[in-house]
Amino acid sequence: MEIDDALISRLEKLARLKLDASERADLRNDLNSMLEMIEKLGSAELEGVVPLEYPGKHQAIPRKDEAKGMIPTGEALKNAPEADFPFFQVPKVIKK
Amino acid sequence: MRVHMKYETVIGLEVHVQLNTRSKAFCGDATDFGASPNSQVSPISLAHPGTLPRMNTRQIDSAIKLGLALGSQFPEEIRFDRKNYFYTDLPKGYQITQDAKPICQGGSLPIRLKEGYRDIRIHHVHMEEDAGKSIHDQKEAHSLVDLNRAGVPLLEIVTEPDLRSGAEVDAFMTAVRQLVRYLDISDGHMEQGSLRCDVNVSVRLKGESVYGERCEIKNLNSMKFARQAIKHEFKRQTELLENGQKVSSQTRQFHPENGTTSPLRSKEDAPDYRYFPEPDMPPVPLEMEKIKSLAKEAGTLPWEYYNTFHDTYGLSAEAARILSETKETADHFLRLVQQSENKQKQIAKTGSNILIQHILPRFPLLEGFPLKPAQTAQFCQILVAKIIPTRAAIDVLLPAWIKAPESDPEQLIAELRLNKQTDTDELRRALTAIVQAHPKEKAIYKGGKRNLLGFFMGQALRKVGKHHDPGEVRKLLVELLEA
């Protein structure tokens, strides 16, 4: 697989980014060298090896359905770049 | 033949059911509806660094209960995946959902149509979490975000494309609402967003076995909108086909103001969600024991009640439908009938009449109805055995008993002097007085206008109906009028 201009445009759209020509070229090079590295993994001998999704052996432990651990609204808004109590505030999502 | 008649609509649904858990899917935030904005949040739902999700036992149990009712297959383990997308009401940047191995696979849900029940096949049911809420219309340059709903547990029911009209979609949503209430896993309120559906619509020539290209219409939060959207899509798609054009696969949005849809994005623009196994929650084995114990707890299902009422007790389809509508009504009726060792069919008929005509109109869904099934059964036995006249039982005894549910009915009958009186002399005296008070009517009756008997019966029952059987009154009245 090769990262071409069309794919860069698609990724640009999905990531909601606007890239200029030099950024596109840089990103294309970077991604292509990453792909090359990943493709090397393809040469590993994996016959009979079960895919490993979780390295640890532990299982998740479900919890009881209890309401607890909430924080006050004021505290929740503290970390937000912008807020209008009691809401988080973000740049307009829908343009009218 | 109208052009549209050649085509049929093919519909598949994705129904989101908001569960009635106390806490969110992966953390302990409360889930109360209508709480003040951002008051039910925590570092986990706000996606602060270093926080980890933990599954909610009740979400898993709710999914299994639904799967058991639908007759689904269960996987050996419960696992979650990440669905990545960027939106401000999703603080983590991904939704925790189930992609590769949903908790319920296959099954079916019977829906009630005019012609009877029909099974709609279920593709799967998966667990996921809801997103927060964005408010776009309050400020010029900003959107406001409330994260109370972010992380609230959902089940998504995905059907096979088995539905053919808006009416069938209606019947399906009604069946889902009834089932989730029976199972006590959701309040099923569509108007509060507890049930939402995305509709996939395509059209094809009748008799065709291949499906057409489909369009998905998102987030229809009322049945009226769903029906309008389906109608509009059917018209739009058949017109395209008739004009030799193709329907292109799209996600479309519905406009409530004029009942139309417009494209939101095409298949090519479909977001790439980059699903992968949720690394923060390793799979948990789904124990057979757990499924067995939930199966043991499971009560009777709506369509099972319906069949018993209709087939075993001989109720009409309409009566069986009304009485199986909620678990409370169905349970009450079934226990009422089972209280009676003999004459069950007769008790069932009387019981259904009493409930439908005299009790449910006053106590919708039996909410606040103070009598226990054993007491309603006792009341039906009084009627069936004709211990007191029917009118007296319904008009006097029943309201009195409802007012004082602790009372003994026999004592009430005595106190209210409802006992049937066997004193025919007294009855004769009362009826004679009525006949004598209306000499003109008596003459007309004797002259051949026999339907005037109705007039005399009305007068008589008002006076003596509490204590005497209408049959007895009628017999004596005729005798007095003929004299």
Coordinates of C-alpha atoms in Angstrom, one line a residue:
Chain A
M1 CA 0.0 0.0 0.0
E2 CA 1.2 3.5 -0.8
I3 CA 0.1 6.8 0.7
D4 CA -1.0 8.9 -2.4
D5 CA -2.5 12.3 -2.7
A6 CA -6.0 11.0 -2.8
L7 CA -5.6 9.2 0.5
I8 CA -4.0 12.3 2.1
S9 CA -7.0 14.3 1.0
R10 CA -9.4 11.8 2.5
L11 CA -7.5 11.7 5.8
E12 CA -7.5 15.5 5.8
K13 CA -11.2 15.5 5.5
L14 CA -11.7 12.9 8.2
A15 CA -9.4 14.6 10.6
R16 CA -11.0 18.0 9.8
L17 CA -7.6 19.5 9.0
K18 CA -6.4 21.9 6.3
L19 CA -2.8 21.1 5.1
D20 CA -0.7 23.2 2.8
A21 CA 1.4 21.7 0.1
S22 CA 4.6 21.3 2.1
E23 CA 2.7 19.8 5.1
R24 CA 1.1 17.3 2.7
A25 CA 4.5 16.3 1.3
D26 CA 5.9 15.9 4.8
L27 CA 3.0 13.9 6.0
R28 CA 3.1 11.7 2.9
N29 CA 6.8 10.9 3.5
D30 CA 6.2 10.2 7.2
L31 CA 3.2 8.0 6.7
N32 CA 5.0 6.1 3.9
S33 CA 8.0 5.3 6.1
M34 CA 5.7 4.2 8.9
L35 CA 3.9 1.9 6.5
E36 CA 7.3 0.5 5.4
M37 CA 8.2 -0.3 8.9
I38 CA 4.8 -1.9 9.6
E39 CA 5.1 -3.9 6.4
K40 CA 8.4 -5.4 7.7
L41 CA 6.3 -7.1 10.4
G42 CA 4.5 -8.9 7.6
S43 CA 7.6 -11.0 7.0
A44 CA 7.4 -12.5 10.6
E45 CA 6.5 -16.3 10.6
L46 CA 3.1 -16.5 12.3
E47 CA 1.9 -19.9 11.3
G48 CA -0.1 -21.4 14.2
V49 CA 0.3 -18.3 16.4
V50 CA -3.0 -17.2 18.0
P51 CA -3.6 -13.4 17.7
L52 CA -2.9 -11.6 20.9
E53 CA -5.2 -8.7 21.7
Y54 CA -4.6 -8.3 25.4
P55 CA -1.1 -8.9 26.7
G56 CA -2.2 -9.3 30.4
K57 CA -4.1 -12.3 31.7
H58 CA -6.5 -10.4 33.9
Q59 CA -10.2 -9.9 33.2
A60 CA -12.2 -6.8 33.6
I61 CA -14.3 -6.8 36.8
P62 CA -17.8 -5.5 36.3
R63 CA -19.1 -3.2 39.1
K64 CA -22.4 -2.9 40.9
D65 CA -25.0 -0.5 39.5
E66 CA -24.6 2.3 42.1
A67 CA -24.5 6.0 41.7
K68 CA -21.4 7.4 43.2
G69 CA -18.1 9.3 42.5
M70 CA -19.6 12.4 40.8
I71 CA -18.0 15.8 41.1
P72 CA -19.8 19.2 41.4
T73 CA -20.5 21.1 38.2
G74 CA -18.1 24.0 39.0
E75 CA -15.3 21.6 39.5
A76 CA -16.1 19.7 36.3
L77 CA -15.9 23.0 34.3
K78 CA -12.6 24.0 35.8
N79 CA -10.5 22.1 33.3
A80 CA -12.4 23.3 30.2
P81 CA -10.8 26.0 28.0
E82 CA -14.2 27.7 28.0
A83 CA -17.4 27.4 30.0
D84 CA -20.7 29.2 30.5
F85 CA -21.9 27.9 33.8
P86 CA -23.4 25.2 33.9
F87 CA -22.3 24.4 30.4
F88 CA -19.0 23.6 28.6
Q89 CA -18.6 26.1 25.7
V90 CA -17.1 25.2 22.4
P91 CA -16.8 26.9 19.0
K92 CA -20.1 26.7 17.1
V93 CA -20.5 23.2 15.7
I94 CA -23.2 23.8 13.2
K95 CA -23.0 26.8 10.9
K96 CA -26.4 28.3 10.2
Chain B
M1 CA -52.3 1.0 -12.0
R2 CA -50.5 3.7 -10.1
V3 CA -46.8 3.6 -10.6
H4 CA -46.1 3.4 -6.9
M5 CA -48.2 0.2 -6.6
K6 CA -45.5 -1.8 -8.4
Y7 CA -43.0 -1.1 -5.6
E8 CA -42.6 -2.2 -2.0
T9 CA -40.7 -0.5 0.8
V10 CA -38.0 -2.5 2.6
I11 CA -37.2 -1.2 6.1
G12 CA -34.6 -2.2 8.7
L13 CA -34.3 -0.5 12.0
E14 CA -31.6 0.4 14.5
V15 CA -33.4 1.1 17.8
H16 CA -31.6 2.6 20.7
V17 CA -33.0 1.7 24.1
Q18 CA -31.8 3.8 27.0
L19 CA -31.6 1.5 30.1
N20 CA -33.0 2.4 33.5
T21 CA -29.8 1.8 35.4
R22 CA -29.0 3.9 38.4
S23 CA -25.5 4.7 37.1
K24 CA -23.8 5.1 33.7
A25 CA -22.3 2.3 31.6
F26 CA -18.7 2.6 32.6
C27 CA -18.7 4.8 35.8
G28 CA -20.8 5.7 38.8
D29 CA -22.4 8.9 37.5
A30 CA -26.2 9.0 38.2
T31 CA -28.5 8.9 35.2
D32 CA -31.6 10.8 36.4
F33 CA -33.6 12.5 33.6
G34 CA -33.9 16.3 33.8
A35 CA -31.0 16.8 36.3
S36 CA -29.3 20.2 36.0
P37 CA -26.7 20.4 33.2
N38 CA -23.3 18.8 34.0
S39 CA -24.3 17.7 37.5
Q40 CA -24.0 14.0 36.7
V41 CA -20.4 13.8 35.6
S42 CA -17.1 12.5 37.0
P43 CA -13.4 12.4 35.9
I44 CA -14.3 9.2 34.0
S45 CA -17.2 10.5 32.0
L46 CA -15.2 13.7 31.4
A47 CA -12.3 11.6 30.0
H48 CA -9.6 12.9 32.3
P49 CA -6.3 11.3 31.7
G50 CA -5.6 8.2 33.7
T51 CA -9.2 7.3 34.3
L52 CA -10.4 3.8 33.4
P53 CA -13.9 2.5 32.6
R54 CA -15.6 -0.3 34.5
M55 CA -18.6 -2.3 33.1
N56 CA -22.0 -2.0 34.8
T57 CA -23.4 -5.4 35.9
R58 CA -27.0 -4.2 35.3
Q59 CA -26.3 -3.2 31.7
I60 CA -25.0 -6.7 31.0
D61 CA -28.0 -8.3 32.8
S62 CA -30.4 -6.1 30.9
A63 CA -28.9 -7.1 27.6
I64 CA -29.1 -10.8 28.5
K65 CA -32.7 -10.4 29.6
L66 CA -33.6 -8.8 26.3
G67 CA -31.6 -11.5 24.4
L68 CA -33.5 -14.3 26.3
A69 CA -36.8 -12.7 25.4
L70 CA -35.8 -12.4 21.7
G71 CA -34.4 -16.0 21.6
S72 CA -30.8 -14.7 20.7
Q73 CA -27.5 -16.6 20.9
F74 CA -24.9 -15.4 23.4
P75 CA -21.1 -15.3 22.9
E76 CA -18.7 -16.9 25.3
E77 CA -17.3 -13.6 26.4
I78 CA -18.3 -10.0 26.8
R79 CA -16.0 -7.6 25.0
F80 CA -16.1 -4.0 23.9
D81 CA -14.7 -2.0 21.0
R82 CA -13.8 1.6 20.4
K83 CA -15.6 3.5 17.8
N84 CA -13.5 6.6 17.0
Y85 CA -15.0 9.9 15.9
F86 CA -14.6 13.5 16.9
Y87 CA -17.4 15.5 18.3
T88 CA -17.7 17.8 21.2
D89 CA -20.3 15.8 23.0
L90 CA -18.0 12.8 23.1
P91 CA -15.2 13.8 25.5
K92 CA -13.0 10.7 25.0
G93 CA -12.9 11.0 21.2
Y94 CA -14.4 7.5 20.9
Q95 CA -17.5 5.7 22.0
I96 CA -17.3 2.4 23.8
T97 CA -19.5 0.0 21.9
Q98 CA -19.6 -3.6 20.7
D99 CA -18.6 -4.2 17.1
A100 CA -17.0 -7.6 16.5
K101 CA -19.0 -9.7 19.0
P102 CA -22.3 -8.2 20.1
I103 CA -23.9 -9.6 23.3
C104 CA -27.0 -11.0 21.5
Q105 CA -26.9 -12.5 18.1
G106 CA -30.0 -13.4 16.1
G107 CA -33.5 -13.9 17.5
S108 CA -36.9 -12.4 16.6
L109 CA -39.6 -10.1 18.0
P110 CA -43.3 -10.8 17.2
I111 CA -45.2 -7.7 16.2
R112 CA -49.0 -7.4 16.3
L113 CA -50.5 -6.5 13.0
K114 CA -54.2 -6.5 11.9
E115 CA -53.8 -10.0 10.5
G116 CA -52.1 -11.3 13.7
Y117 CA -48.6 -11.7 15.0
R118 CA -45.5 -11.7 12.7
D119 CA -41.9 -12.4 13.7
I120 CA -39.4 -9.7 12.8
R121 CA -35.9 -11.1 12.7
I122 CA -33.2 -9.5 14.8
H123 CA -29.7 -9.3 13.4
H124 CA -28.1 -8.5 16.8
V125 CA -28.3 -6.4 20.0
H126 CA -25.2 -4.7 21.2
M127 CA -24.3 -2.7 24.3
E128 CA -22.9 0.9 24.1
E129 CA -22.8 4.3 25.8
D130 CA -24.7 7.4 24.8
A131 CA -23.1 10.7 23.9
G132 CA -23.7 14.1 25.6
K133 CA -26.0 16.8 24.4
S134 CA -25.0 19.9 22.3
I135 CA -27.1 23.0 22.3
H136 CA -26.6 25.1 19.1
D137 CA -29.3 27.7 19.3
Q138 CA -28.5 29.7 22.4
K139 CA -25.4 31.6 21.3
E140 CA -24.2 33.2 18.1
A141 CA -20.6 31.9 18.0
H142 CA -20.7 29.0 20.4
S143 CA -22.3 25.7 21.1
L144 CA -23.1 24.6 24.7
V145 CA -22.4 21.1 25.9
D146 CA -24.1 19.1 28.7
L147 CA -22.4 15.8 29.5
N148 CA -25.0 14.4 31.8
R149 CA -26.0 11.9 29.1
A150 CA -22.5 11.1 28.1
G151 CA -21.9 7.5 29.1
V152 CA -25.5 6.5 29.8
P153 CA -26.0 2.8 28.9
L154 CA -27.8 1.9 25.7
L155 CA -28.8 -1.3 24.0
E156 CA -29.0 -1.0 20.2
I157 CA -31.4 -3.5 18.5
V158 CA -30.6 -4.0 14.8
T159 CA -33.3 -5.7 12.8
E160 CA -33.1 -7.6 9.5
P161 CA -34.8 -5.7 6.6
D162 CA -38.2 -7.4 7.5
L163 CA -40.5 -4.4 7.8
R164 CA -42.6 -3.2 4.8
S165 CA -44.4 0.0 5.9
G166 CA -44.6 2.8 8.4
A167 CA -47.5 0.9 10.1
E168 CA -45.2 -2.1 10.6
V169 CA -42.4 0.2 12.0
D170 CA -45.0 1.6 14.4
A171 CA -46.0 -2.0 15.5
F172 CA -42.3 -2.9 16.0
M173 CA -41.6 0.2 18.1
T174 CA -44.7 -0.5 20.1
A175 CA -43.6 -4.1 20.7
V176 CA -40.1 -2.9 21.8
R177 CA -41.6 -0.4 24.2
Q178 CA -43.9 -3.0 25.7
L179 CA -41.1 -5.6 25.9
V180 CA -38.5 -3.3 27.6
R181 CA -41.2 -2.3 30.1
Y182 CA -42.2 -5.9 30.8
L183 CA -38.5 -6.8 31.4
D184 CA -38.1 -3.6 33.5
I185 CA -34.9 -2.6 31.7
S186 CA -36.1 0.8 30.3
D187 CA -38.9 3.2 30.9
G188 CA -39.5 3.1 27.1
H189 CA -40.4 6.9 27.0
M190 CA -40.0 7.9 23.4
E191 CA -40.7 11.6 24.1
Q192 CA -37.8 11.6 26.7
G193 CA -35.5 9.9 24.2
S194 CA -35.4 6.5 26.0
L195 CA -36.3 5.0 22.6
R196 CA -34.9 6.4 19.4
C197 CA -34.6 4.8 16.0
D198 CA -32.6 5.2 12.8
V199 CA -34.5 3.9 9.7
N200 CA -32.9 2.2 6.7
V201 CA -35.2 2.4 3.7
S202 CA -34.9 1.0 0.2
V203 CA -37.5 0.2 -2.5
R204 CA -37.8 -2.7 -4.9
L205 CA -40.3 -4.0 -7.4
K206 CA -42.8 -6.3 -5.7
G207 CA -41.7 -10.0 -6.1
E208 CA -38.0 -9.0 -6.5
S209 CA -35.7 -10.9 -4.2
V210 CA -32.7 -8.5 -4.3
Y211 CA -32.7 -5.5 -2.1
G212 CA -32.4 -2.0 -3.6
E213 CA -29.8 0.6 -2.5
R214 CA -30.7 1.9 0.9
C215 CA -30.7 5.2 2.6
E216 CA -30.4 5.7 6.4
I217 CA -32.5 8.3 8.1
K218 CA -31.0 9.3 11.4
N219 CA -32.4 10.1 14.8
L220 CA -36.2 9.9 14.4
N221 CA -37.5 10.6 17.9
S222 CA -41.2 10.1 17.3
M223 CA -43.3 7.6 15.5
K224 CA -45.0 10.4 13.5
F225 CA -41.6 11.5 12.1
A226 CA -40.6 7.9 11.3
R227 CA -43.8 7.4 9.3
Q228 CA -43.4 10.7 7.5
A229 CA -39.8 10.0 6.6
I230 CA -40.6 6.5 5.3
K231 CA -43.4 7.9 3.2
H232 CA -41.2 10.6 1.7
E233 CA -38.3 8.2 1.0
F234 CA -40.7 5.7 -0.7
K235 CA -41.9 8.5 -3.0
R236 CA -38.5 9.9 -3.7
Q237 CA -36.8 6.6 -4.4
T238 CA -39.6 5.2 -6.7
E239 CA -39.6 8.4 -8.6
L240 CA -35.8 8.1 -9.2
L241 CA -36.2 4.6 -10.4
E242 CA -39.2 5.4 -12.6
N243 CA -37.1 8.1 -14.2
G244 CA -34.3 5.7 -15.0
Q245 CA -32.0 7.0 -12.3
K246 CA -30.3 5.2 -9.5
V247 CA -30.8 5.5 -5.8
S248 CA -27.5 6.2 -4.2
S249 CA -26.6 4.9 -0.8
Q250 CA -26.7 7.9 1.6
T251 CA -27.3 9.0 5.2
R252 CA -30.1 11.5 5.1
Q253 CA -31.6 13.9 7.6
F254 CA -35.3 14.4 8.3
H255 CA -36.9 17.8 8.3
P256 CA -39.9 17.8 10.7
E257 CA -41.2 21.1 9.4
N258 CA -42.1 19.8 6.0
G259 CA -41.8 16.0 6.3
T260 CA -39.0 15.6 3.8
T261 CA -35.4 14.3 3.9
S262 CA -32.2 15.7 2.4
P263 CA -28.7 14.2 2.0
L264 CA -26.3 14.4 5.0
R265 CA -23.5 12.4 3.5
S266 CA -22.8 9.8 0.8
K267 CA -21.3 6.4 1.2
E268 CA -17.9 7.7 0.0
D269 CA -17.9 10.3 2.8
A270 CA -18.9 7.8 5.5
P271 CA -16.7 8.3 8.5
D272 CA -14.0 5.7 9.1
Y273 CA -14.6 4.7 12.7
R274 CA -11.4 2.7 13.0
Y275 CA -13.0 0.1 15.4
F276 CA -10.6 -1.8 17.6
P277 CA -10.8 -3.8 20.8
E278 CA -11.2 -1.5 23.9
P279 CA -7.8 -1.9 25.5
D280 CA -9.0 -0.6 28.9
M281 CA -11.5 -3.4 29.4
P282 CA -10.2 -6.9 28.8
P283 CA -13.0 -9.4 27.9
V284 CA -15.0 -11.1 30.7
P285 CA -16.3 -14.7 30.3
L286 CA -20.1 -14.8 30.0
E287 CA -20.9 -17.6 32.4
M288 CA -23.7 -20.1 31.5
E289 CA -24.8 -19.9 35.2
K290 CA -25.6 -16.2 34.9
I291 CA -27.7 -16.7 31.8
K292 CA -29.5 -19.6 33.5
S293 CA -30.3 -17.6 36.6
L294 CA -31.6 -14.7 34.6
A295 CA -33.7 -17.1 32.5
K296 CA -35.2 -18.4 35.7
E297 CA -36.1 -14.9 36.9
A298 CA -37.7 -14.0 33.5
G299 CA -41.5 -13.6 33.7
T300 CA -44.1 -14.3 31.2
L301 CA -43.7 -12.3 27.9
P302 CA -46.4 -10.0 26.4
W303 CA -47.2 -12.4 23.5
E304 CA -47.3 -15.4 25.8
Y305 CA -50.0 -13.6 28.0
Y306 CA -51.9 -12.7 24.8
N307 CA -51.9 -16.3 23.6
T308 CA -53.1 -17.6 27.0
F309 CA -55.9 -15.0 27.2
H310 CA -57.0 -15.5 23.6
D311 CA -56.5 -19.3 23.1
T312 CA -57.0 -20.7 26.6
Y313 CA -59.5 -18.4 28.1
G314 CA -61.3 -17.5 24.8
L315 CA -61.1 -13.7 25.1
S316 CA -61.5 -11.7 22.0
A317 CA -58.4 -10.5 20.2
E318 CA -59.1 -6.9 21.4
A319 CA -59.7 -7.9 25.0
A320 CA -56.5 -10.1 25.0
R321 CA -54.6 -7.1 23.6
I322 CA -55.8 -4.6 26.2
L323 CA -55.2 -7.0 29.1
S324 CA -51.7 -8.0 28.0
E325 CA -50.7 -4.4 27.4
T326 CA -48.8 -4.0 30.6
K327 CA -47.3 -6.6 32.9
E328 CA -49.4 -5.2 35.8
T329 CA -52.7 -5.6 34.0
A330 CA -51.8 -9.0 32.6
D331 CA -50.6 -10.3 36.0
H332 CA -53.7 -9.1 37.7
F333 CA -56.0 -10.7 35.2
L334 CA -54.2 -14.0 35.1
R335 CA -54.1 -14.3 38.9
L336 CA -57.7 -13.3 39.1
V337 CA -58.6 -16.2 36.8
Q338 CA -56.3 -18.6 38.5
Q339 CA -57.9 -17.9 41.9
S340 CA -61.0 -19.6 40.6
E341 CA -60.9 -23.4 40.6
N342 CA -63.9 -23.9 38.5
K343 CA -65.8 -21.9 35.9
Q344 CA -62.5 -20.4 34.8
K345 CA -63.7 -19.4 31.3
Q346 CA -66.8 -17.8 32.8
I347 CA -64.7 -16.0 35.4
A348 CA -62.3 -14.9 32.7
K349 CA -65.0 -13.5 30.6
T350 CA -66.6 -11.6 33.5
G351 CA -63.2 -10.5 34.8
S352 CA -62.1 -9.1 31.4
N353 CA -65.4 -7.2 31.1
I354 CA -65.1 -5.8 34.6
L355 CA -61.5 -4.8 34.1
I356 CA -61.9 -3.3 30.6
Q357 CA -65.2 -1.6 31.1
H358 CA -65.3 -0.6 34.7
I359 CA -61.9 -0.6 36.2
L360 CA -59.3 0.4 33.6
P361 CA -61.2 3.5 32.5
R362 CA -60.9 4.7 36.1
F363 CA -57.5 3.3 36.9
P364 CA -55.4 3.4 33.6
L365 CA -52.8 0.6 33.6
L366 CA -54.3 -0.3 37.0
E367 CA -52.2 2.4 38.6
G368 CA -53.6 3.1 42.1
F369 CA -56.2 0.3 41.9
P370 CA -56.4 -0.9 45.5
L371 CA -58.0 -4.3 45.1
K372 CA -55.8 -7.4 44.9
P373 CA -56.3 -10.0 42.2
A374 CA -57.9 -12.3 44.8
Q375 CA -60.4 -9.6 45.6
T376 CA -61.2 -8.8 42.0
A377 CA -61.7 -12.6 41.6
Q378 CA -64.1 -12.6 44.6
F379 CA -66.0 -9.8 43.0
C380 CA -66.3 -11.8 39.7
Q381 CA -67.6 -14.8 41.7
I382 CA -70.3 -12.7 43.3
L383 CA -71.3 -11.6 39.7
V384 CA -71.2 -15.1 38.2
A385 CA -73.1 -16.7 41.1
K386 CA -75.6 -13.8 41.0
I387 CA -75.4 -13.3 44.7
I388 CA -76.5 -9.7 44.2
P389 CA -78.0 -8.1 41.1
T390 CA -75.4 -7.1 38.5
R391 CA -76.2 -3.4 38.6
A392 CA -75.9 -3.3 42.4
A393 CA -72.6 -5.1 42.2
I394 CA -71.1 -2.7 39.6
D395 CA -72.7 0.6 40.7
V396 CA -72.6 0.2 44.4
L397 CA -70.5 -2.7 45.7
L398 CA -67.4 -2.1 43.5
P399 CA -67.0 1.6 44.2
A400 CA -67.6 1.0 48.0
W401 CA -65.0 -1.8 48.0
I402 CA -62.5 0.4 46.1
K403 CA -63.0 3.1 48.8
A404 CA -62.4 0.5 51.6
P405 CA -60.3 -2.2 50.2
E406 CA -59.8 -3.8 53.6
S407 CA -63.5 -4.6 53.9
D408 CA -65.2 -8.0 53.7
P409 CA -67.5 -7.9 50.7
E410 CA -70.2 -9.9 52.5
Q411 CA -70.3 -7.3 55.2
L412 CA -70.4 -4.5 52.6
I413 CA -73.3 -6.2 50.9
A414 CA -75.1 -6.3 54.2
E415 CA -74.2 -2.8 55.2
L416 CA -75.3 -1.4 51.9
R417 CA -78.5 -3.6 52.0
L418 CA -77.6 -5.0 48.5
N419 CA -78.8 -8.5 49.3
K420 CA -81.2 -9.8 46.8
Q421 CA -84.7 -9.6 48.3
T422 CA -86.9 -12.5 47.9
D423 CA -89.9 -10.6 49.1
T424 CA -92.0 -10.6 45.9
D425 CA -94.9 -9.0 47.7
E426 CA -92.8 -5.9 48.3
L427 CA -91.6 -6.0 44.6
R428 CA -95.2 -6.3 43.5
R429 CA -96.2 -3.3 45.6
A430 CA -93.4 -1.2 44.1
L431 CA -94.1 -2.1 40.6
T432 CA -97.9 -1.7 41.0
A433 CA -97.2 1.9 42.2
I434 CA -95.1 2.6 39.1
V435 CA -97.7 1.2 36.7
Q436 CA -100.5 3.1 38.5
A437 CA -98.5 6.4 38.3
H438 CA -98.5 6.1 34.4
P439 CA -102.0 5.2 33.3
K440 CA -101.6 6.8 29.9
E441 CA -98.4 4.8 29.1
K442 CA -100.1 1.6 30.3
A443 CA -103.0 2.2 27.9
I444 CA -100.7 2.8 25.0
Y445 CA -98.8 -0.4 25.9
K446 CA -102.1 -2.4 26.1
G447 CA -103.0 -0.8 22.7
G448 CA -100.1 -2.7 21.2
K449 CA -97.0 -0.5 21.6
R450 CA -95.0 -3.2 23.4
N451 CA -91.7 -1.3 23.3
L452 CA -93.1 0.9 26.1
L453 CA -92.0 -2.0 28.3
G454 CA -88.5 -0.4 28.1
F455 CA -89.9 2.8 29.6
F456 CA -91.5 0.9 32.6
M457 CA -88.3 -1.2 33.0
G458 CA -86.2 1.9 33.3
Q459 CA -88.5 3.3 36.0
A460 CA -88.6 0.0 37.8
L461 CA -84.8 -0.7 37.8
R462 CA -84.1 2.7 39.1
K463 CA -86.3 2.0 42.1
V464 CA -85.7 -1.7 42.8
G465 CA -82.7 -2.7 40.6
K466 CA -80.4 -2.7 43.5
H467 CA -82.2 -5.6 45.1
H468 CA -83.9 -7.5 42.4
D469 CA -82.9 -9.3 39.3
P470 CA -83.9 -7.6 36.0
G471 CA -85.4 -10.9 34.8
E472 CA -87.7 -11.1 37.8
V473 CA -88.7 -7.5 37.5
R474 CA -89.5 -7.8 33.8
K475 CA -91.7 -10.9 34.4
L476 CA -93.8 -9.2 37.0
L477 CA -94.0 -5.9 35.1
V478 CA -95.4 -7.7 32.0
E479 CA -97.9 -9.5 34.2
L480 CA -99.1 -6.1 35.8
L481 CA -99.2 -4.3 32.4
E482 CA -101.2 -7.1 30.8
A483 CA -103.8 -7.1 33.7

